[in-house]
Coordinates of C-alpha atoms in Angstrom, one line a residue:
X8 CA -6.2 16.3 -4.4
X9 CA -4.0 13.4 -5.9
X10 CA -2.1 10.9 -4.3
X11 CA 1.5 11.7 -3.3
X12 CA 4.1 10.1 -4.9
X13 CA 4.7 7.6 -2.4
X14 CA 2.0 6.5 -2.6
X15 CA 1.6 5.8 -6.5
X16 CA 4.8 3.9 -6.3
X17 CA 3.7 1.9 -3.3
X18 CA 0.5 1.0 -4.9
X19 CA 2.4 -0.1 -8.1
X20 CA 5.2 -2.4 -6.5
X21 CA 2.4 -3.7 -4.2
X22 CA 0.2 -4.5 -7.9
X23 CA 3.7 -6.2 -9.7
X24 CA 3.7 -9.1 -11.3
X25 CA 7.4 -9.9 -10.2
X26 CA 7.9 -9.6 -6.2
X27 CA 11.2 -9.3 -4.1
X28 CA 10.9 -10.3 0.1
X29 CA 13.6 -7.5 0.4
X30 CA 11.7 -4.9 -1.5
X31 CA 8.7 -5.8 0.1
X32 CA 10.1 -5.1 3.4
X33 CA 11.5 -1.6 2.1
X34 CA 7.6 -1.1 1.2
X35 CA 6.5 -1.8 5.1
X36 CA 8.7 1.0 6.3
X37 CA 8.2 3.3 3.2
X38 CA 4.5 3.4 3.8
X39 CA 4.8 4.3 7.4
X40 CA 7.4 7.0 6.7
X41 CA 4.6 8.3 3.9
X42 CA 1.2 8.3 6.6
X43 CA 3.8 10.0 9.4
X44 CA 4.2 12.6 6.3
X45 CA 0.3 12.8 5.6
X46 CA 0.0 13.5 9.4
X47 CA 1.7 16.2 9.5
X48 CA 0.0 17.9 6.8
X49 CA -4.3 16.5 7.0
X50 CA -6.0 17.5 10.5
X51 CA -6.2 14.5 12.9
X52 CA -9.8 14.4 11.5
X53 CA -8.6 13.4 7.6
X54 CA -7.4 9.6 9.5
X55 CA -10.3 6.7 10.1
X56 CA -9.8 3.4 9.6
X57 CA -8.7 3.4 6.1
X58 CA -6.0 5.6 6.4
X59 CA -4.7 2.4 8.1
X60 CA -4.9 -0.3 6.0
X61 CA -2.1 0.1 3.7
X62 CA 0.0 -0.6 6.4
X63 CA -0.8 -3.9 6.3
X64 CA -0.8 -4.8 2.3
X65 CA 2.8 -5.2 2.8
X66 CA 2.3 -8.5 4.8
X67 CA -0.4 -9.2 2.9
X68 CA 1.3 -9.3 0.0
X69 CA 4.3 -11.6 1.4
X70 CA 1.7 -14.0 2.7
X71 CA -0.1 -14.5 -0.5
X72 CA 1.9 -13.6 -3.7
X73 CA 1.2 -11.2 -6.6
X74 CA -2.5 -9.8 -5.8
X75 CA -3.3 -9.7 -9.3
X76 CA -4.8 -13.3 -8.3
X77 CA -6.7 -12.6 -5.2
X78 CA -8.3 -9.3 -5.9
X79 CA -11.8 -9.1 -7.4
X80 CA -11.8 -5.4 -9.5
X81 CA -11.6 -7.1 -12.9
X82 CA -14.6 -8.9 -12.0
X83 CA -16.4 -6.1 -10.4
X84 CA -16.4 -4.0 -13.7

């Protein structure tokens, strides 16, 4: 299983170089909107912790700018 494709276009605005506040805050509700969506399809099993978290990368991103700068995965390769 792949991921939907809200969630590939999430993951890509939330990876841009270039950032908008207002798009940003069109991603907060987008991704909620997208894990209601994925809760009505996986068992109540599928959701931990993880499930979660991109609910916050929004704000996360709004707080510190681009990520390309604070995340480690070129490193870790």
């Amino acid at each position: 299983m792949g991921c939907t494709n809200g969630d590939q276009s999430f993951l890509r605005d939330i990876c841009s170089s270039k950032l908008n506040v207002d798009h940003i805050e069109r991603l907060e509700t987008n991704i909620m909107e997208t894990i209601c969506k994925l809760e009505m399809i996986f068992p109540p099993s599928f959701f931990d912790s993880m499930e979660h978290l991109p609910v916050h990368l929004p704000f996360e991103v709004k707080v510190g700018g681009p990520v390309q700068y604070r995340w480690m995965y070129s490193f870790e390769r």
